[in-house]
PDB file of C-alpha atoms and ligand atoms in Angstrom:
ATOM      1  CA  ILE A  25      11.022 -27.799 -21.825  1.00 52.00           C
ATOM      2  CA  TYR A  26      11.414 -24.985 -24.332  1.00 53.00           C
ATOM      3  CA  LYS A  27       7.706 -24.317 -24.395  1.00 52.00           C
ATOM      4  CA  TRP A  28       7.409 -24.447 -20.611  1.00 54.00           C
ATOM      5  CA  HIS A  29      10.291 -22.080 -20.170  1.00 54.00           C
ATOM      6  CA  TYR A  30       9.113 -19.428 -22.586  1.00 52.00           C
ATOM      7  CA  SER A  31       5.367 -19.532 -22.210  1.00 59.00           C
ATOM      8  CA  GLY A  32       4.989 -21.294 -18.892  1.00 81.00           C
ATOM      9  CA  LEU A  33       4.148 -20.310 -15.393  1.00 88.00           C
ATOM     10  CA  ASN A  34       7.752 -19.706 -14.454  1.00 92.00           C
ATOM     11  CA  ARG A  35       8.513 -16.860 -16.804  1.00 92.00           C
ATOM     12  CA  TRP A  36       8.187 -13.892 -14.415  1.00 97.00           C
ATOM     13  CA  HIS A  37      10.988 -12.578 -12.248  1.00 97.00           C
ATOM     14  CA  GLY A  38       9.046 -11.988  -9.045  1.00 97.00           C
ATOM     15  CA  ALA A  39       7.987 -14.423  -6.333  1.00 97.00           C
ATOM     16  CA  GLY A  40       4.888 -16.450  -7.118  1.00 97.00           C
ATOM     17  CA  SER A  41       1.530 -16.044  -5.430  1.00 98.00           C
ATOM     18  CA  THR A  42       1.539 -16.639  -1.685  1.00 98.00           C
ATOM     19  CA  ALA A  43       0.584 -20.249  -0.913  1.00 97.00           C
ATOM     20  CA  ASP A  44      -3.003 -20.566   0.337  1.00 98.00           C
ATOM     21  CA  PHE A  45      -3.784 -17.000  -0.810  1.00 98.00           C
ATOM     22  CA  GLN A  46      -7.564 -17.495  -0.735  1.00 97.00           C
ATOM     23  CA  LYS A  47      -7.497 -19.130   2.648  1.00 97.00           C
ATOM     24  CA  ILE A  48      -5.344 -16.350   4.116  1.00 98.00           C
ATOM     25  CA  ILE A  49      -7.661 -13.669   2.727  1.00 98.00           C
ATOM     26  CA  GLN A  50     -10.706 -15.419   4.161  1.00 96.00           C
ATOM     27  CA  GLU A  51      -9.082 -15.989   7.570  1.00 96.00           C
ATOM     28  CA  ARG A  52      -7.705 -12.470   7.841  1.00 97.00           C
ATOM     29  CA  CYS A  53     -11.088 -11.087   6.855  1.00 96.00           C
ATOM     30  CA  ASP A  54     -12.836 -13.124   9.538  1.00 94.00           C
ATOM     31  CA  THR A  55     -10.272 -12.062  12.150  1.00 95.00           C
ATOM     32  CA  TYR A  56     -10.524  -8.410  11.171  1.00 95.00           C
ATOM     33  CA  THR A  57     -14.280  -8.226  11.103  1.00 93.00           C
ATOM     34  CA  GLN A  58     -14.840 -10.329  14.215  1.00 91.00           C
ATOM     35  CA  THR A  59     -11.905  -9.512  16.462  1.00 90.00           C
ATOM     36  CA  ILE A  60      -9.906  -6.491  15.350  1.00 91.00           C
ATOM     37  CA  ARG A  61     -12.751  -4.197  14.351  1.00 89.00           C
ATOM     38  CA  PRO A  62     -15.939  -5.899  15.452  1.00 85.00           C
ATOM     39  CA  GLY A  63     -17.671  -2.519  15.739  1.00 69.00           C
ATOM     40  CA  SER A  64     -17.197  -1.807  12.042  1.00 66.00           C
ATOM     41  CA  ARG A  65     -20.053  -2.240   9.623  1.00 63.00           C
ATOM     42  CA  SER A  66     -20.470  -5.938   9.133  1.00 67.00           C
ATOM     43  CA  ARG A  67     -18.781  -7.116   5.981  1.00 81.00           C
ATOM     44  CA  ASN A  68     -19.350 -10.194   3.927  1.00 92.00           C
ATOM     45  CA  CYS A  69     -15.964 -11.891   3.862  1.00 95.00           C
ATOM     46  CA  GLN A  70     -16.971 -14.441   1.280  1.00 95.00           C
ATOM     47  CA  ALA A  71     -18.051 -11.687  -1.120  1.00 96.00           C
ATOM     48  CA  ILE A  72     -14.827  -9.804  -0.438  1.00 97.00           C
ATOM     49  CA  ARG A  73     -12.699 -12.857  -1.141  1.00 97.00           C
ATOM     50  CA  GLN A  74     -14.615 -13.529  -4.347  1.00 97.00           C
ATOM     51  CA  ALA A  75     -14.296  -9.914  -5.520  1.00 98.00           C
ATOM     52  CA  PHE A  76     -10.570 -10.029  -4.783  1.00 98.00           C
ATOM     53  CA  MET A  77     -10.162 -13.201  -6.864  1.00 98.00           C
ATOM     54  CA  SER A  78     -12.251 -11.930  -9.797  1.00 98.00           C
ATOM     55  CA  ALA A  79     -10.072  -8.824  -9.981  1.00 98.00           C
ATOM     56  CA  PHE A  80      -7.097 -10.774 -11.344  1.00 98.00           C
ATOM     57  CA  ILE A  81      -7.919 -14.462 -11.976  1.00 98.00           C
ATOM     58  CA  SER A  82      -7.646 -15.550 -15.649  1.00 97.00           C
ATOM     59  CA  LYS A  83      -6.208 -12.166 -16.623  1.00 98.00           C
ATOM     60  CA  ASP A  84      -2.890 -11.130 -18.134  1.00 98.00           C
ATOM     61  CA  PRO A  85      -0.803 -10.447 -14.992  1.00 98.00           C
ATOM     62  CA  CYS A  86       0.847  -7.440 -16.648  1.00 98.00           C
ATOM     63  CA  LYS A  87      -2.380  -5.697 -17.622  1.00 98.00           C
ATOM     64  CA  ALA A  88      -3.819  -4.680 -14.292  1.00 98.00           C
ATOM     65  CA  THR A  89      -5.947  -1.535 -14.244  1.00 98.00           C
ATOM     66  CA  LYS A  90      -7.384   0.427 -11.347  1.00 98.00           C
ATOM     67  CA  GLU A  91     -10.851  -0.470 -12.637  1.00 98.00           C
ATOM     68  CA  ASP A  92     -10.123  -4.163 -12.059  1.00 98.00           C
ATOM     69  CA  TYR A  93     -10.295  -3.403  -8.333  1.00 98.00           C
ATOM     70  CA  ASN A  94     -13.431  -1.237  -8.385  1.00 98.00           C
ATOM     71  CA  SER A  95     -15.863  -3.870  -7.113  1.00 97.00           C
ATOM     72  CA  LEU A  96     -13.453  -5.016  -4.415  1.00 98.00           C
ATOM     73  CA  ILE A  97     -12.795  -1.496  -3.141  1.00 98.00           C
ATOM     74  CA  ASN A  98     -16.469  -0.622  -3.233  1.00 97.00           C
ATOM     75  CA  LEU A  99     -17.126  -3.509  -0.843  1.00 96.00           C
ATOM     76  CA  ALA A 100     -14.622  -2.099   1.662  1.00 96.00           C
ATOM     77  CA  PRO A 101     -13.377   1.437   0.985  1.00 96.00           C
ATOM     78  CA  PRO A 102     -10.142   2.228   2.879  1.00 97.00           C
ATOM     79  CA  THR A 103     -11.416   5.102   4.958  1.00 94.00           C
ATOM     80  CA  VAL A 104     -10.571   5.899   8.557  1.00 93.00           C
ATOM     81  CA  PRO A 105     -11.943   8.443  11.044  1.00 94.00           C
ATOM     82  CA  CYS A 106     -10.924  12.046  10.451  1.00 93.00           C
ATOM     83  CA  GLY A 107      -7.474  13.013  11.675  1.00 95.00           C
ATOM     84  CA  GLN A 108      -6.281   9.462  12.326  1.00 96.00           C
ATOM     85  CA  GLN A 109      -4.320   8.656   9.197  1.00 97.00           C
ATOM     86  CA  VAL A 110      -0.646   7.767   9.105  1.00 98.00           C
ATOM     87  CA  PHE A 111       1.256   7.447   5.830  1.00 98.00           C
ATOM     88  CA  TRP A 112       4.741   6.014   5.593  1.00 98.00           C
ATOM     89  CA  SER A 113       7.583   5.583   3.130  1.00 98.00           C
ATOM     90  CA  LYS A 114      10.610   3.383   3.817  1.00 97.00           C
ATOM     91  CA  THR A 115       9.535   3.225   7.461  1.00 96.00           C
ATOM     92  CA  LYS A 116       6.945   0.464   7.401  1.00 97.00           C
ATOM     93  CA  GLU A 117       7.636  -1.133  10.777  1.00 96.00           C
ATOM     94  CA  LEU A 118       8.295   2.061  12.670  1.00 95.00           C
ATOM     95  CA  ALA A 119       5.239   3.794  11.234  1.00 96.00           C
ATOM     96  CA  HIS A 120       3.064   0.916  12.357  1.00 97.00           C
ATOM     97  CA  GLU A 121       4.518   1.089  15.873  1.00 96.00           C
ATOM     98  CA  TYR A 122       3.873   4.829  16.064  1.00 95.00           C
ATOM     99  CA  ALA A 123       0.375   4.449  14.759  1.00 97.00           C
ATOM    100  CA  LYS A 124      -0.442   1.750  17.264  1.00 96.00           C
ATOM    101  CA  ARG A 125       0.977   3.636  20.210  1.00 96.00           C
ATOM    102  CA  ARG A 126      -0.978   6.768  19.334  1.00 96.00           C
ATOM    103  CA  ARG A 127      -4.144   4.972  18.306  1.00 95.00           C
ATOM    104  CA  LEU A 128      -3.811   6.193  14.727  1.00 97.00           C
ATOM    105  CA  MET A 129      -4.323   4.156  11.547  1.00 97.00           C
ATOM    106  CA  THR A 130      -2.200   3.169   8.575  1.00 98.00           C
ATOM    107  CA  LEU A 131      -3.486   1.693   5.341  1.00 98.00           C
ATOM    108  CA  GLU A 132      -2.742  -1.751   6.785  1.00 98.00           C
ATOM    109  CA  ASP A 133      -5.246  -1.029   9.560  1.00 97.00           C
ATOM    110  CA  THR A 134      -8.068  -0.791   7.011  1.00 97.00           C
ATOM    111  CA  LEU A 135      -9.719  -4.051   5.971  1.00 97.00           C
ATOM    112  CA  LEU A 136      -8.242  -4.357   2.465  1.00 98.00           C
ATOM    113  CA  GLY A 137      -4.802  -3.188   3.562  1.00 98.00           C
ATOM    114  CA  TYR A 138      -4.887  -5.742   6.365  1.00 98.00           C
ATOM    115  CA  LEU A 139      -5.972  -8.542   4.025  1.00 98.00           C
ATOM    116  CA  ALA A 140      -3.236  -7.996   1.452  1.00 98.00           C
ATOM    117  CA  ASP A 141      -0.379  -6.955   3.729  1.00 98.00           C
ATOM    118  CA  GLY A 142       2.785  -8.767   2.638  1.00 98.00           C
ATOM    119  CA  LEU A 143       1.033 -11.088   0.172  1.00 98.00           C
ATOM    120  CA  SER A 144       1.759 -11.730  -3.491  1.00 98.00           C
ATOM    121  CA  TRP A 145      -0.795 -12.716  -6.131  1.00 98.00           C
ATOM    122  CA  CYS A 146      -1.232 -13.091  -9.872  1.00 98.00           C
ATOM    123  CA  GLY A 147      -3.208 -15.221 -12.291  1.00 98.00           C
ATOM    124  CA  GLU A 148      -2.737 -16.550 -15.780  1.00 96.00           C
ATOM    125  CA  PRO A 149      -4.931 -16.171 -18.886  1.00 95.00           C
ATOM    126  CA  GLY A 150      -6.876 -19.328 -19.556  1.00 93.00           C
ATOM    127  CA  SER A 151      -6.506 -20.630 -16.018  1.00 95.00           C
ATOM    128  CA  SER A 152      -8.703 -20.244 -12.965  1.00 96.00           C
ATOM    129  CA  ASP A 153      -5.752 -20.761 -10.606  1.00 96.00           C
ATOM    130  CA  LEU A 154      -3.211 -18.426  -9.086  1.00 97.00           C
ATOM    131  CA  ASN A 155       0.294 -18.687 -10.501  1.00 97.00           C
ATOM    132  CA  ILE A 156       2.255 -19.983  -7.548  1.00 96.00           C
ATOM    133  CA  TRP A 157       5.518 -20.239  -9.522  1.00 95.00           C
ATOM    134  CA  SER A 158       6.181 -16.624 -10.417  1.00 97.00           C
ATOM    135  CA  CYS A 159       4.523 -13.207 -10.698  1.00 98.00           C
ATOM    136  CA  PRO A 160       5.672 -10.123 -12.605  1.00 98.00           C
ATOM    137  CA  ASP A 161       8.371  -8.057 -10.959  1.00 98.00           C
ATOM    138  CA  TRP A 162       7.784  -4.281 -10.928  1.00 97.00           C
ATOM    139  CA  ARG A 163      11.161  -3.488 -12.427  1.00 97.00           C
ATOM    140  CA  LYS A 164      12.019  -6.505 -14.530  1.00 97.00           C
ATOM    141  CA  ASP A 165       8.596  -7.377 -15.956  1.00 98.00           C
ATOM    142  CA  CYS A 166       5.934  -4.686 -15.731  1.00 98.00           C
ATOM    143  CA  ARG A 167       4.732  -1.898 -13.470  1.00 97.00           C
ATOM    144  CA  THR A 168       1.102  -2.638 -14.230  1.00 98.00           C
ATOM    145  CA  ASN A 169       1.111  -5.892 -12.271  1.00 98.00           C
ATOM    146  CA  TYR A 170      -1.795  -6.687  -9.970  1.00 98.00           C
ATOM    147  CA  VAL A 171       0.036  -6.221  -6.671  1.00 98.00           C
ATOM    148  CA  SER A 172       1.488  -2.803  -7.537  1.00 98.00           C
ATOM    149  CA  VAL A 173      -1.771  -1.513  -9.004  1.00 98.00           C
ATOM    150  CA  PHE A 174      -3.635  -2.741  -5.917  1.00 98.00           C
ATOM    151  CA  TRP A 175      -1.423  -0.725  -3.532  1.00 98.00           C
ATOM    152  CA  GLU A 176      -1.587   2.287  -5.809  1.00 98.00           C
ATOM    153  CA  VAL A 177      -5.341   2.398  -6.134  1.00 98.00           C
ATOM    154  CA  LEU A 178      -5.911   1.571  -2.470  1.00 98.00           C
ATOM    155  CA  SER A 179      -3.415   4.260  -1.439  1.00 98.00           C
ATOM    156  CA  GLU A 180      -5.065   6.775  -3.728  1.00 98.00           C
ATOM    157  CA  ARG A 181      -8.453   6.162  -2.141  1.00 98.00           C
ATOM    158  CA  PHE A 182      -6.912   6.249   1.341  1.00 98.00           C
ATOM    159  CA  ALA A 183      -5.266   9.633   0.667  1.00 98.00           C
ATOM    160  CA  GLU A 184      -8.368  11.129  -0.958  1.00 96.00           C
ATOM    161  CA  SER A 185     -10.372  10.395   2.158  1.00 96.00           C
ATOM    162  CA  ALA A 186      -7.963  12.198   4.503  1.00 96.00           C
ATOM    163  CA  CYS A 187      -9.279  15.053   6.601  1.00 95.00           C
ATOM    164  CA  ASN A 188      -7.962  17.360   9.328  1.00 96.00           C
ATOM    165  CA  THR A 189      -4.405  16.561  10.377  1.00 97.00           C
ATOM    166  CA  VAL A 190      -2.665  13.510   8.974  1.00 97.00           C
ATOM    167  CA  ARG A 191       0.904  12.333   9.440  1.00 97.00           C
ATOM    168  CA  VAL A 192       3.645  10.736   7.422  1.00 98.00           C
ATOM    169  CA  VAL A 193       6.624   8.897   8.910  1.00 97.00           C
ATOM    170  CA  LEU A 194       9.706   9.416   6.741  1.00 97.00           C
ATOM    171  CA  ASN A 195      13.202   7.996   6.992  1.00 95.00           C
ATOM    172  CA  GLY A 196      15.714  10.770   7.748  1.00 94.00           C
ATOM    173  CA  SER A 197      18.559   8.277   7.582  1.00 93.00           C
ATOM    174  CA  LEU A 198      18.205   8.088   3.804  1.00 94.00           C
ATOM    175  CA  GLU A 199      19.709  10.663   1.490  1.00 95.00           C
ATOM    176  CA  ASN A 200      16.197  11.638   0.381  1.00 96.00           C
ATOM    177  CA  ALA A 201      13.646  11.215   3.140  1.00 97.00           C
ATOM    178  CA  PHE A 202      10.969  12.169   0.625  1.00 98.00           C
ATOM    179  CA  ASP A 203      11.028  10.037  -2.533  1.00 98.00           C
ATOM    180  CA  SER A 204       8.807  11.509  -5.232  1.00 97.00           C
ATOM    181  CA  MET A 205       8.711   8.125  -6.999  1.00 96.00           C
ATOM    182  CA  SER A 206       7.376   6.217  -3.981  1.00 97.00           C
ATOM    183  CA  ILE A 207       3.668   5.550  -3.517  1.00 98.00           C
ATOM    184  CA  PHE A 208       3.572   8.221  -0.855  1.00 98.00           C
ATOM    185  CA  GLY A 209       5.291  10.680  -3.215  1.00 98.00           C
ATOM    186  CA  ARG A 210       3.505   9.771  -6.449  1.00 97.00           C
ATOM    187  CA  VAL A 211       0.074   8.805  -5.227  1.00 98.00           C
ATOM    188  CA  GLU A 212      -0.717   9.898  -1.679  1.00 98.00           C
ATOM    189  CA  ALA A 213       0.773  13.385  -1.268  1.00 98.00           C
ATOM    190  CA  PRO A 214      -0.627  14.564  -4.653  1.00 97.00           C
ATOM    191  CA  ASN A 215      -4.116  13.310  -3.742  1.00 97.00           C
ATOM    192  CA  LEU A 216      -4.564  15.027  -0.372  1.00 97.00           C
ATOM    193  CA  ARG A 217      -7.483  17.415  -0.350  1.00 96.00           C
ATOM    194  CA  PRO A 218      -7.077  21.157   0.145  1.00 95.00           C
ATOM    195  CA  GLN A 219      -7.222  22.257   3.796  1.00 92.00           C
ATOM    196  CA  VAL A 220      -5.803  18.968   5.037  1.00 97.00           C
ATOM    197  CA  GLU A 221      -2.745  19.460   7.205  1.00 98.00           C
ATOM    198  CA  LEU A 222       0.163  17.063   6.787  1.00 98.00           C
ATOM    199  CA  GLU A 223       2.633  16.621   9.603  1.00 97.00           C
ATOM    200  CA  ALA A 224       5.874  14.913   8.565  1.00 97.00           C
ATOM    201  CA  TRP A 225       7.802  13.020  11.208  1.00 96.00           C
ATOM    202  CA  LEU A 226      11.387  12.524  10.168  1.00 95.00           C
ATOM    203  CA  VAL A 227      12.907   9.644  12.067  1.00 93.00           C
ATOM    204  CA  HIS A 228      16.596   8.898  12.218  1.00 89.00           C
ATOM    205  CA  ASP A 229      18.412   5.707  13.055  1.00 84.00           C
ATOM    206  CA  THR A 230      20.050   6.101  16.440  1.00 82.00           C
ATOM    207  CA  GLY A 231      23.817   5.975  16.260  1.00 81.00           C
ATOM    208  CA  LYS A 232      23.969   7.150  12.655  1.00 81.00           C
ATOM    209  CA  PRO A 233      24.352  10.794  11.635  1.00 80.00           C
ATOM    210  CA  PRO A 234      21.092  12.017  10.038  1.00 80.00           C
ATOM    211  CA  SER A 235      21.295  12.145   6.242  1.00 89.00           C
ATOM    212  CA  ASP A 236      18.246  14.302   5.553  1.00 92.00           C
ATOM    213  CA  SER A 237      16.304  16.854   7.583  1.00 93.00           C
ATOM    214  CA  CYS A 238      13.245  19.069   7.459  1.00 96.00           C
ATOM    215  CA  SER A 239      15.352  21.778   5.813  1.00 95.00           C
ATOM    216  CA  GLY A 240      16.785  19.448   3.146  1.00 95.00           C
ATOM    217  CA  SER A 241      15.891  19.582  -0.526  1.00 95.00           C
ATOM    218  CA  SER A 242      13.709  16.439  -0.577  1.00 97.00           C
ATOM    219  CA  ILE A 243      11.384  17.886   2.076  1.00 97.00           C
ATOM    220  CA  ARG A 244      11.310  21.198   0.202  1.00 97.00           C
ATOM    221  CA  LYS A 245      10.105  19.257  -2.795  1.00 97.00           C
ATOM    222  CA  LEU A 246       7.328  17.661  -0.741  1.00 98.00           C
ATOM    223  CA  LYS A 247       6.361  21.099   0.538  1.00 97.00           C
ATOM    224  CA  SER A 248       6.101  22.451  -2.997  1.00 96.00           C
ATOM    225  CA  ILE A 249       3.801  19.579  -4.062  1.00 96.00           C
ATOM    226  CA  LEU A 250       1.570  20.340  -1.076  1.00 97.00           C
ATOM    227  CA  ASP A 251       1.649  24.121  -1.584  1.00 96.00           C
ATOM    228  CA  GLY A 252       0.277  23.550  -5.061  1.00 93.00           C
ATOM    229  CA  ARG A 253      -2.717  21.780  -3.524  1.00 94.00           C
ATOM    230  CA  ASN A 254      -3.280  24.137  -0.640  1.00 96.00           C
ATOM    231  CA  VAL A 255      -2.343  21.465   1.863  1.00 97.00           C
ATOM    232  CA  LYS A 256      -0.756  22.810   5.048  1.00 97.00           C
ATOM    233  CA  PHE A 257       2.567  21.295   6.021  1.00 98.00           C
ATOM    234  CA  ARG A 258       4.636  20.908   9.162  1.00 97.00           C
ATOM    235  CA  CYS A 259       7.818  18.927   9.553  1.00 97.00           C
ATOM    236  CA  MET A 260       9.406  17.620  12.719  1.00 95.00           C
ATOM    237  CA  ASP A 261      12.971  16.415  12.868  1.00 90.00           C
ATOM    238  CA  ASN A 262      14.354  13.552  14.862  1.00 75.00           C
ATOM    239  CA  LEU A 263      11.198  12.324  16.455  1.00 66.00           C
ATOM    240  CA  ARG A 264      13.064   9.471  18.084  1.00 60.00           C
TER     241      ARG A 264
HETATM  242  N1  APR B  13       2.530  -5.029   1.908  1.00 84.18           N
HETATM  243  C1  APR B  13       3.308  -5.317   0.844  1.00 84.18           C
HETATM  244  N2  APR B  13       3.714  -4.400  -0.030  1.00 84.18           N
HETATM  245  C2  APR B  13       3.322  -3.142   0.155  1.00 84.18           C
HETATM  246  C3  APR B  13       2.514  -2.744   1.231  1.00 84.18           C
HETATM  247  C4  APR B  13       2.113  -3.765   2.137  1.00 84.18           C
HETATM  248  N3  APR B  13       1.372  -3.489   3.196  1.00 84.18           N
HETATM  249  N4  APR B  13       2.288  -1.414   1.142  1.00 84.18           N
HETATM  250  C5  APR B  13       2.938  -0.985   0.065  1.00 84.18           C
HETATM  251  N5  APR B  13       3.548  -2.032  -0.553  1.00 84.18           N
HETATM  252  C6  APR B  13       4.422  -2.036  -1.707  1.00 84.18           C
HETATM  253  C7  APR B  13       4.163  -0.896  -2.628  1.00 84.18           C
HETATM  254  O1  APR B  13       4.354  -1.343  -3.952  1.00 84.18           O
HETATM  255  C8  APR B  13       5.201   0.126  -2.233  1.00 84.18           C
HETATM  256  O2  APR B  13       5.723   0.844  -3.314  1.00 84.18           O
HETATM  257  O3  APR B  13       5.746  -1.892  -1.192  1.00 84.18           O
HETATM  258  C9  APR B  13       6.302  -0.660  -1.540  1.00 84.18           C
HETATM  259  C10 APR B  13       6.792   0.060  -0.284  1.00 84.18           C
HETATM  260  O4  APR B  13       7.706   1.009  -0.694  1.00 84.18           O
HETATM  261  P1  APR B  13       8.200   2.253   0.183  1.00 84.18           P
HETATM  262  O5  APR B  13       9.088   3.015  -0.744  1.00 84.18           O
HETATM  263  O6  APR B  13       8.716   1.816   1.503  1.00 84.18           O
HETATM  264  O7  APR B  13       6.930   3.139   0.514  1.00 84.18           O
HETATM  265  P2  APR B  13       5.905   3.779  -0.485  1.00 84.18           P
HETATM  266  O8  APR B  13       6.152   3.414  -1.897  1.00 84.18           O
HETATM  267  O9  APR B  13       5.813   5.246  -0.195  1.00 84.18           O
HETATM  268  O10 APR B  13       4.525   3.065  -0.042  1.00 84.18           O
HETATM  269  C11 APR B  13       4.007   3.163   1.253  1.00 84.18           C
HETATM  270  O11 APR B  13       1.866   3.781   0.359  1.00 84.18           O
HETATM  271  O12 APR B  13       0.712   1.832   0.653  1.00 84.18           O
HETATM  272  C12 APR B  13       0.747   3.181   0.973  1.00 84.18           C
HETATM  273  O13 APR B  13      -0.263   4.136   2.940  1.00 84.18           O
HETATM  274  C13 APR B  13       0.863   3.395   2.475  1.00 84.18           C
HETATM  275  O14 APR B  13       1.886   5.535   3.007  1.00 84.18           O
HETATM  276  C14 APR B  13       2.150   4.186   2.648  1.00 84.18           C
HETATM  277  C15 APR B  13       2.855   4.154   1.310  1.00 84.18           C
END
């Protein structure tokens, strides 16, 4: 019991890998390539599933690197047509509704974002299986876990490919609508190319007084990050 507790599969503080991970990836990939985006360049779902697995299987779940995901991302780079991107931070559901209604695209509308949405995965050195008991938690175990690094590297590539006008949906009912430690703040905003224009949509919960606005200090901070990169910025309050 001692050995199992301290070196076993249960030692991490986060939820374990999603049950049937491989099957879900394969099924989502088939659905995406055949039904959701049948016009897109045909993709080999078996190769994608295998590349996904090789990225983390048998590896130390706290030693993920961006390079681990190179082959996977090269099979399906997260790019979308110019001017259609929507970023989000603390507004996942709402941002996806907006995107859908306006025929725009979030990271979860790209193949890899769609495949991994909401899933958890990690492996274990010396084993060819996923650890279904526990996976490292970002705060309690390690930041360089495979799920966090996946979203970071995918988000980085997504932001780098932005062109023309792109949007971000931010939560104006939080004290800081812009969080410089979020993926949007740390990874996406700082990787937008010069000449891109970012339009921030600040949404507020109805029935609650707004906590942050386009003139607040968190949005000023976002503007200063963008100014430094020559990215144009517009902010719109209270979209709802
Ligand atoms: N499914 C599960 N977890 C996700 C997903 C997803 N589709 N996308 C991101 N995550 C993880 C990331 O680790 C992220 O930090 O959940 C966290 C969401 O935190 P928020 O503070 O709400 O938002 P943020 O950190 O800004 O991440 C969202 O990054 O993934 C990109 O394009 C996406 O603009 C979006 C931003």
